[in-house]
Amino acid sequence: MNDTISLLMKHRSIRSYKPDPVTEEQLEAIIAAGQMASSSSNVQAYSVIAVTDPERKSKLSVLAGNQPYIEQCPVFLVWCADMYRLENAVQQHMPDAESYGDAAENFIVATVDVTLAAQNATVAAESLGLGVVYIGGIRNHIEEVSEFLNLPDHVYPVYGMCLGYPNQEPGIRPRLPQKAVLHRESYQADTTLEAMKEYDDTMVRYLSERTGGAKTAPWSALMAEKMTAPSRMQLKSFLERKGFNKR
Amino acid sequence: MNDTISLLMKHRSIRSYKPDPVTEEQLEAIIAAGQMASSSSNVQAYSVIAVTDPERKSKLSVLAGNQPYIEQCPVFLVWCADMYRLENAVQQHMPDAESYGDAAENFIVATVDVTLAAQNATVAAESLGLGVVYIGGIRNHIEEVSEFLNLPDHVYPVYGMCLGYPNQEPGIRPRLPQKAVLHRESYQADTTLEAMKEYDDTMVRYLSERTGGAKTAPWSALMAEKMTAPSRMQLKSFLERKGFNKR
């Protein structure tokens, strides 16, 4: 419909990067675009750490589950939910008052704020011909990653993001049918489950074509496997220790 | 630097809308662009409810703290973190296995997934000349909103979003200096606090100009007030009852 929507519709995650650097000017434009995203009551509860030192990227790659593109990409961004400035504001102006920065509400606010900024940054990066992949793997060893990046209390790393020029041209993965996610007036449980069945067929065909017939499990079977595997069960207590989501 | 970045740099929240409708074609293009955002391991853990019925918008406006633009905008979107399909997948394929859908990890995954989609949708909408504002106020009475929208267990409404043609031309609010949020190699606590002081001055000037000298509190003082007010303290237990963030 227009160039921006065409750009959004072409998104795919990039897991192989050319050695070409991301310029300082590009990085600043990308982060500036990220900062222009909405923020709940202007709290701007996020920070992003740009890691370019090869040894530091290498260390983060290991901590994130040995994902080689973290080493390979010229810039690795770690997007953090950040209540540190806000807690400092309380100490400055109302040192005797109780802060509710540790409430579930502010955990949601900070996690949403950082993600609005990160996705704007993604769109800006792709508009410059760069590619990205979000790295949830930095939550694998979230305590070690936080220490390595010197994150103070009231800050947690939500995901990483590789940034650089794509060295691959991956296909675009089909999404759930729109009727699975777009409901009218109220939640349509039957419709979403029917649409999920259609998507199972779509993904069997898609995976089968991509793997020459080797992988043919329906999406829902892959999701069932994923959901029944314990995942990062240390997160809850880690977040509480960092001052998040305590009440 | 290019049209897409220029568009991102012009973002401002819209709180007054023309009566002109959002067409079905526009809505579908906006949600399609939302769906093209990244999703953690392709779980696509979100749904969005499009509310256009005037009485239903009116009811949601009241529940969200009497924000009149929710009634006024032609389409009100409620963006939900949604583990319902994934829990259904477990029941289908592994009915005897334990699901970890209720873990903090999946609470983060779903909250991030919906926000990546919502921000892509925002960019698509703005590229079509539409405006939006995120509405955190739907968490004011999250239980009533959830019942009103028939949200099943494993689904929670994260925020609303007004969508329509802008009937105002608000200015662009200054953001924190980039050095406050962009750190190099590791977290720079001193730099972020210094930058916060600069921003305090910027915002005093900005608010003073906008209000003819009436409002002049520094940003950090406004943040201290906000953080020390209890906010949506019912959220944590509500989320646990809905099957989120239990362990």
XYZ file of C-alpha atoms in Angstrom:
494
model
C 0.000 0.000 0.000
C 3.006 2.266 0.565
C 6.760 1.914 1.001
C 6.688 1.733 4.795
C 4.050 -1.019 4.860
C 5.941 -2.869 2.092
C 9.045 -2.696 4.284
C 7.169 -4.071 7.312
C 5.716 -6.906 5.220
C 9.205 -8.011 4.123
C 10.580 -8.532 7.638
C 12.536 -11.692 8.323
C 15.105 -12.386 11.013
C 18.716 -12.339 9.852
C 21.128 -14.902 11.278
C 24.149 -14.289 9.038
C 25.863 -10.925 8.666
C 28.415 -9.323 6.351
C 31.550 -7.884 8.012
C 30.594 -4.340 6.891
C 30.281 -2.046 9.911
C 27.191 -0.201 11.077
C 28.241 3.457 11.104
C 27.931 5.633 14.172
C 25.508 7.827 12.223
C 23.307 4.814 11.420
C 23.318 3.601 15.016
C 22.358 7.039 16.303
C 19.538 7.351 13.750
C 18.246 3.898 14.694
C 18.242 4.630 18.424
C 16.732 8.092 17.856
C 13.871 6.440 15.949
C 13.499 3.971 18.815
C 13.243 6.837 21.298
C 10.385 8.388 19.317
C 8.106 5.441 20.121
C 5.360 6.020 22.678
C 6.229 5.649 26.360
C 3.751 5.188 29.203
C 3.335 8.652 30.822
C 6.719 9.580 29.332
C 8.608 7.369 31.826
C 11.006 6.134 29.073
C 11.787 3.101 31.208
C 14.452 1.484 29.038
C 18.113 1.483 28.101
C 20.048 -0.212 25.354
C 23.643 -1.385 25.557
C 25.542 -1.378 22.237
C 28.284 -4.003 22.347
C 30.845 -3.889 19.537
C 33.994 -5.193 21.237
C 34.666 -8.622 19.647
C 35.625 -10.308 22.914
C 32.552 -8.961 24.677
C 30.263 -10.077 21.839
C 31.924 -13.482 21.980
C 31.249 -13.769 25.715
C 27.597 -12.749 25.244
C 27.263 -15.239 22.400
C 28.299 -18.059 24.738
C 25.973 -16.839 27.506
C 23.070 -16.676 25.030
C 23.449 -20.321 24.050
C 26.287 -20.203 21.512
C 24.508 -18.282 18.814
C 27.357 -17.508 16.359
C 25.619 -14.506 14.728
C 26.043 -12.581 17.996
C 29.807 -12.790 17.456
C 29.487 -12.161 13.745
C 27.211 -9.104 13.699
C 29.050 -5.761 13.955
C 26.761 -4.422 16.703
C 24.945 -6.415 19.364
C 22.285 -4.440 21.196
C 20.991 -5.516 24.602
C 17.593 -3.952 25.255
C 16.864 -3.464 28.947
C 13.779 -2.554 30.951
C 15.136 0.258 33.113
C 13.592 1.707 36.289
C 16.982 2.971 37.526
C 16.457 6.604 36.514
C 12.949 6.567 37.981
C 14.137 5.152 41.310
C 16.835 7.830 41.317
C 14.133 10.472 40.780
C 12.338 9.213 43.903
C 15.579 9.389 45.920
C 16.219 12.938 44.661
C 12.784 14.418 45.245
C 10.930 12.235 47.742
C 13.590 10.285 49.681
C 11.203 9.423 52.510
C 8.385 8.155 50.302
C 7.789 4.539 49.368
C 8.444 3.718 45.705
C 6.101 1.412 43.824
C 8.693 0.854 41.112
C 8.711 -2.796 42.167
C 5.004 -3.331 41.375
C 3.793 -5.662 38.594
C 2.359 -2.587 36.856
C 5.798 -1.049 36.445
C 7.258 -4.380 35.354
C 4.726 -4.353 32.505
C 5.306 -0.649 31.760
C 9.085 -1.077 31.476
C 8.848 -4.295 29.439
C 6.386 -2.629 27.045
C 8.364 0.633 26.849
C 11.588 -1.081 25.846
C 9.789 -3.174 23.256
C 8.078 -0.200 21.603
C 11.508 1.409 21.268
C 13.197 -1.791 20.059
C 10.603 -2.388 17.361
C 10.842 1.193 16.099
C 14.617 0.703 15.993
C 14.101 -2.511 14.022
C 11.960 -0.733 11.448
C 14.504 2.092 11.161
C 17.363 -0.417 10.754
C 15.527 -2.333 8.041
C 14.728 0.905 6.225
C 18.505 1.438 5.997
C 19.058 -2.006 4.448
C 20.255 -3.535 7.710
C 18.867 -6.717 9.242
C 18.188 -7.799 12.819
C 17.291 -10.812 14.913
C 15.907 -10.634 18.441
C 17.818 -12.829 20.889
C 15.695 -14.163 23.763
C 18.678 -16.365 24.629
C 20.185 -13.612 26.771
C 17.584 -14.666 29.359
C 19.233 -18.126 29.490
C 21.854 -16.838 31.921
C 20.269 -13.558 32.840
C 22.216 -13.114 36.073
C 25.595 -13.528 34.358
C 24.556 -11.260 31.462
C 23.430 -8.595 33.945
C 26.725 -8.748 35.834
C 28.727 -8.730 32.614
C 26.930 -5.561 31.451
C 27.122 -3.913 34.893
C 23.348 -3.550 35.071
C 22.353 -1.938 38.378
C 19.281 -2.909 40.379
C 16.011 -1.895 38.702
C 17.350 -2.854 35.258
C 16.907 -6.202 33.499
C 17.978 -7.333 30.022
C 14.828 -8.308 28.084
C 16.409 -9.481 24.817
C 19.405 -8.900 22.623
C 19.362 -7.823 18.990
C 21.962 -8.516 16.321
C 22.373 -5.645 13.881
C 24.245 -5.588 10.588
C 24.089 -6.071 6.827
C 22.364 -9.340 5.891
C 24.519 -12.058 4.388
C 21.542 -14.287 3.619
C 18.113 -13.932 2.015
C 15.798 -16.091 4.128
C 12.196 -16.604 3.045
C 9.284 -14.997 4.835
C 7.571 -17.360 7.289
C 3.778 -17.516 7.082
C 1.955 -16.061 10.065
C -1.262 -17.264 11.706
C -4.317 -16.405 9.561
C -5.442 -12.902 10.437
C -8.736 -14.166 11.855
C -6.742 -16.071 14.504
C -5.404 -12.866 16.026
C -7.898 -10.159 14.984
C -11.156 -10.479 16.939
C -14.255 -8.320 16.452
C -15.911 -6.658 19.451
C -14.963 -9.511 21.825
C -12.686 -12.563 21.952
C -13.721 -15.269 19.472
C -12.341 -18.484 20.945
C -13.855 -20.855 18.363
C -12.585 -18.794 15.443
C -9.049 -18.608 16.780
C -8.903 -22.379 17.304
C -10.266 -23.071 13.791
C -7.711 -20.686 12.307
C -5.014 -22.509 14.242
C -5.945 -25.739 12.399
C -5.570 -23.977 9.049
C -2.180 -22.697 10.164
C -1.122 -26.225 11.138
C -1.692 -27.288 7.509
C 0.060 -24.190 6.163
C 3.110 -24.776 8.333
C 3.314 -28.497 7.511
C 3.480 -27.548 3.813
C 5.914 -24.689 4.462
C 8.320 -26.743 6.594
C 8.074 -29.721 4.282
C 8.998 -27.572 1.262
C 11.850 -25.893 3.106
C 13.360 -29.139 4.402
C 12.686 -31.358 1.386
C 10.034 -33.280 3.318
C 12.142 -33.877 6.438
C 10.266 -31.659 8.932
C 6.511 -31.977 8.811
C 5.202 -31.460 12.361
C 2.179 -29.161 12.614
C 2.741 -25.840 14.380
C 0.510 -26.811 17.300
C 2.596 -29.946 17.946
C 5.792 -27.869 17.984
C 4.121 -25.396 20.349
C 2.967 -28.196 22.677
C 6.546 -29.462 22.894
C 7.818 -25.967 23.586
C 5.217 -25.189 26.284
C 5.815 -28.441 28.174
C 9.566 -27.880 28.480
C 10.533 -25.866 31.577
C 11.999 -22.595 30.375
C 14.187 -20.148 32.278
C 12.559 -20.983 35.601
C 15.110 -18.823 37.441
C 13.613 -15.650 35.938
C 10.949 -14.935 38.525
C 13.270 -14.917 41.514
C 15.980 -13.066 39.573
C 13.549 -10.292 38.625
C 12.389 -9.952 42.223
C 15.976 -9.655 43.406
C 16.523 -6.875 40.841
C 13.487 -4.995 42.154
C 10.857 -5.994 39.591
C 7.406 -7.499 39.877
C 7.502 -7.967 43.648
C 3.905 -7.045 44.414
C 17.571 9.884 6.344
C 14.670 8.229 4.490
C 10.864 8.395 4.444
C 10.346 5.608 6.965
C 12.735 7.129 9.512
C 11.162 10.562 8.905
C 7.769 9.013 9.665
C 9.057 7.430 12.903
C 10.618 10.746 13.978
C 7.265 12.532 13.603
C 5.323 10.296 15.993
C 3.061 11.927 18.553
C 0.074 10.487 20.374
C -3.305 11.626 19.044
C -6.091 12.340 21.525
C -8.675 13.883 19.191
C -10.073 12.154 16.104
C -12.115 13.067 13.039
C -15.326 11.099 12.511
C -13.986 9.623 9.237
C -13.961 5.840 9.416
C -10.953 3.533 9.211
C -11.728 1.251 6.273
C -11.740 -2.514 6.566
C -8.888 -2.600 4.045
C -6.822 -0.220 6.189
C -7.479 -2.206 9.362
C -6.480 -5.453 7.686
C -3.292 -3.902 6.286
C -2.414 -2.512 9.721
C -2.926 -5.831 11.494
C -1.109 -7.714 8.717
C 1.888 -5.415 9.223
C 1.622 -6.063 12.968
C 1.716 -9.800 12.381
C 4.950 -9.484 10.387
C 6.861 -8.384 13.493
C 9.210 -10.907 15.076
C 7.770 -13.427 17.520
C 9.725 -15.492 20.041
C 10.139 -18.982 18.472
C 7.100 -18.170 16.306
C 4.698 -18.551 19.261
C 2.676 -15.471 18.126
C 1.344 -15.123 21.665
C -1.058 -12.222 21.122
C -4.513 -11.229 19.972
C -6.128 -7.898 19.248
C -9.791 -7.044 19.716
C -11.161 -4.375 17.348
C -14.065 -2.585 19.006
C -16.143 -0.305 16.746
C -19.614 -0.542 18.335
C -20.256 2.911 19.868
C -21.828 1.551 23.046
C -18.986 -0.874 23.596
C -16.376 1.844 23.031
C -18.264 4.044 25.458
C -18.205 1.319 28.108
C -14.457 0.767 27.597
C -13.873 4.507 27.782
C -15.447 4.581 31.241
C -13.502 1.515 32.394
C -10.256 3.102 31.185
C -10.750 6.213 33.304
C -13.141 8.292 31.183
C -10.830 8.996 28.309
C -13.187 10.577 25.736
C -11.011 9.795 22.703
C -11.799 6.084 23.198
C -15.428 6.882 22.426
C -14.498 9.314 19.687
C -12.037 7.238 17.665
C -13.645 5.035 14.986
C -11.714 1.903 16.022
C -10.481 1.006 19.485
C -7.992 -1.857 19.546
C -7.317 -3.860 22.682
C -3.964 -5.609 22.421
C -3.781 -8.808 24.471
C -0.987 -11.139 25.506
C -2.455 -14.495 24.497
C -1.312 -17.956 25.605
C -4.746 -19.484 24.903
C -3.814 -21.071 21.564
C -0.584 -22.414 23.052
C -2.363 -23.977 26.034
C -4.838 -25.493 23.574
C -1.898 -26.949 21.634
C -0.702 -28.684 24.814
C -4.177 -30.117 25.439
C -4.356 -31.376 21.852
C -0.964 -33.000 21.608
C 0.318 -33.661 25.132
C -2.734 -33.694 27.419
C -0.885 -35.493 30.216
C 2.146 -33.197 30.239
C 2.621 -30.207 32.511
C 2.462 -26.834 30.749
C 4.887 -24.088 31.692
C 2.719 -21.461 30.035
C 2.265 -19.928 33.487
C 6.000 -19.266 33.968
C 7.445 -15.722 34.201
C 9.365 -16.478 30.989
C 6.141 -16.886 29.024
C 4.639 -13.812 30.653
C 7.563 -11.841 29.255
C 7.379 -13.598 25.872
C 3.678 -12.836 25.432
C 3.990 -9.233 26.653
C 6.895 -8.647 24.266
C 5.215 -10.445 21.339
C 2.063 -8.345 21.527
C 4.094 -5.152 21.778
C 6.255 -5.913 18.745
C 3.031 -6.441 16.772
C 1.329 -3.344 18.203
C 4.257 -1.089 17.370
C 4.472 -2.394 13.808
C 0.730 -1.741 13.529
C 1.315 1.799 14.840
C 3.953 2.478 12.195
C 1.689 1.068 9.461
C -1.243 3.193 10.681
C 0.843 6.367 10.748
C 2.150 5.634 7.253
C -1.507 5.739 6.121
C -2.061 9.161 7.704
C -3.849 7.734 10.736
C -2.941 8.496 14.335
C -2.909 6.402 17.495
C -2.566 6.664 21.248
C -1.735 3.757 23.542
C -4.162 3.430 26.453
C -2.618 1.918 29.593
C -5.850 2.897 31.356
C -7.450 -0.412 30.364
C -5.375 -1.908 33.174
C -7.267 0.337 35.664
C -10.135 -2.154 35.802
C -8.457 -5.075 34.117
C -10.840 -7.694 35.484
C -13.955 -5.865 34.198
C -12.306 -5.178 30.822
C -11.392 -8.868 30.524
C -14.934 -9.973 31.297
C -16.416 -7.375 28.970
C -14.237 -8.646 26.091
C -14.825 -12.327 26.961
C -11.128 -12.958 27.378
C -10.527 -16.584 28.350
C -7.889 -17.736 30.826
C -4.327 -17.335 29.503
C -5.196 -13.984 27.873
C -4.714 -10.526 29.408
C -5.312 -7.062 27.945
C -1.987 -5.193 27.960
C -3.134 -1.825 26.570
C -5.704 -0.304 24.275
C -5.034 1.792 21.204
C -7.223 4.473 19.663
C -7.039 4.508 15.874
C -8.389 7.141 13.477
C -7.672 10.312 11.528
C -6.071 13.012 13.710
C -8.161 16.048 14.510
C -5.258 17.844 16.195
C -1.630 18.596 15.465
C 0.183 18.190 18.776
C 3.848 19.085 19.028
C 6.561 16.471 19.375
C 7.695 15.990 22.989
C 11.459 15.971 23.568
C 12.911 12.625 24.607
C 15.739 11.903 27.050
C 19.131 12.761 25.515
C 20.358 9.769 23.566
C 23.301 9.270 25.928
C 20.786 8.603 28.724
C 19.463 5.472 27.024
C 22.288 4.368 24.685
C 25.175 2.852 26.649
C 28.451 1.622 25.172
C 29.750 -1.864 26.042
C 28.240 -1.780 29.548
C 25.753 0.233 31.612
C 26.976 3.797 32.304
C 25.130 4.810 35.464
C 26.863 8.180 35.900
C 26.204 9.200 32.302
C 22.537 8.305 32.449
C 22.035 10.333 35.642
C 23.873 13.354 34.196
C 21.751 13.172 31.040
C 18.662 13.055 33.231
C 19.624 16.446 34.689
C 19.911 17.915 31.190
C 16.490 16.496 30.387
C 15.042 18.078 33.521
C 16.085 21.468 32.160
C 14.778 20.660 28.667
C 11.395 19.606 30.017
C 11.044 22.631 32.306
C 11.531 24.862 29.246
C 9.222 22.722 27.097
C 6.376 22.559 29.635
C 6.761 26.224 30.504
C 6.461 27.223 26.829
C 3.494 24.931 26.258
C 1.578 26.108 29.315
C 2.541 29.782 29.239
C 4.690 29.351 32.341
C 2.077 27.492 34.414
C 3.745 24.058 34.558
C 7.445 24.076 35.289
C 8.246 20.949 37.326
C 11.338 19.068 36.190
C 10.758 15.631 34.666
C 12.450 13.856 37.582
C 10.058 15.517 40.057
C 7.041 14.393 38.000
C 8.514 10.875 37.849
C 9.095 10.808 41.618
C 5.444 11.694 42.171
C 4.334 9.036 39.741
C 6.533 6.292 41.233
C 5.429 6.961 44.803
C 1.724 6.635 43.983
C 0.431 3.047 44.244
C -0.576 1.986 40.749
C -2.850 -0.869 39.723
C -1.836 -2.985 42.706
C -4.478 -5.594 41.811
C -2.544 -6.588 38.676
C -0.265 -9.223 40.154
C -3.006 -11.357 41.641
C -5.248 -10.849 38.599
C -2.501 -12.072 36.274
C -1.873 -15.132 38.424
C -5.588 -15.985 38.374
C -5.534 -15.744 34.568
C -2.603 -18.170 34.422
C 0.319 -15.761 33.998
C 3.553 -15.265 35.850
C 2.868 -17.860 38.563
C 6.364 -19.287 38.882
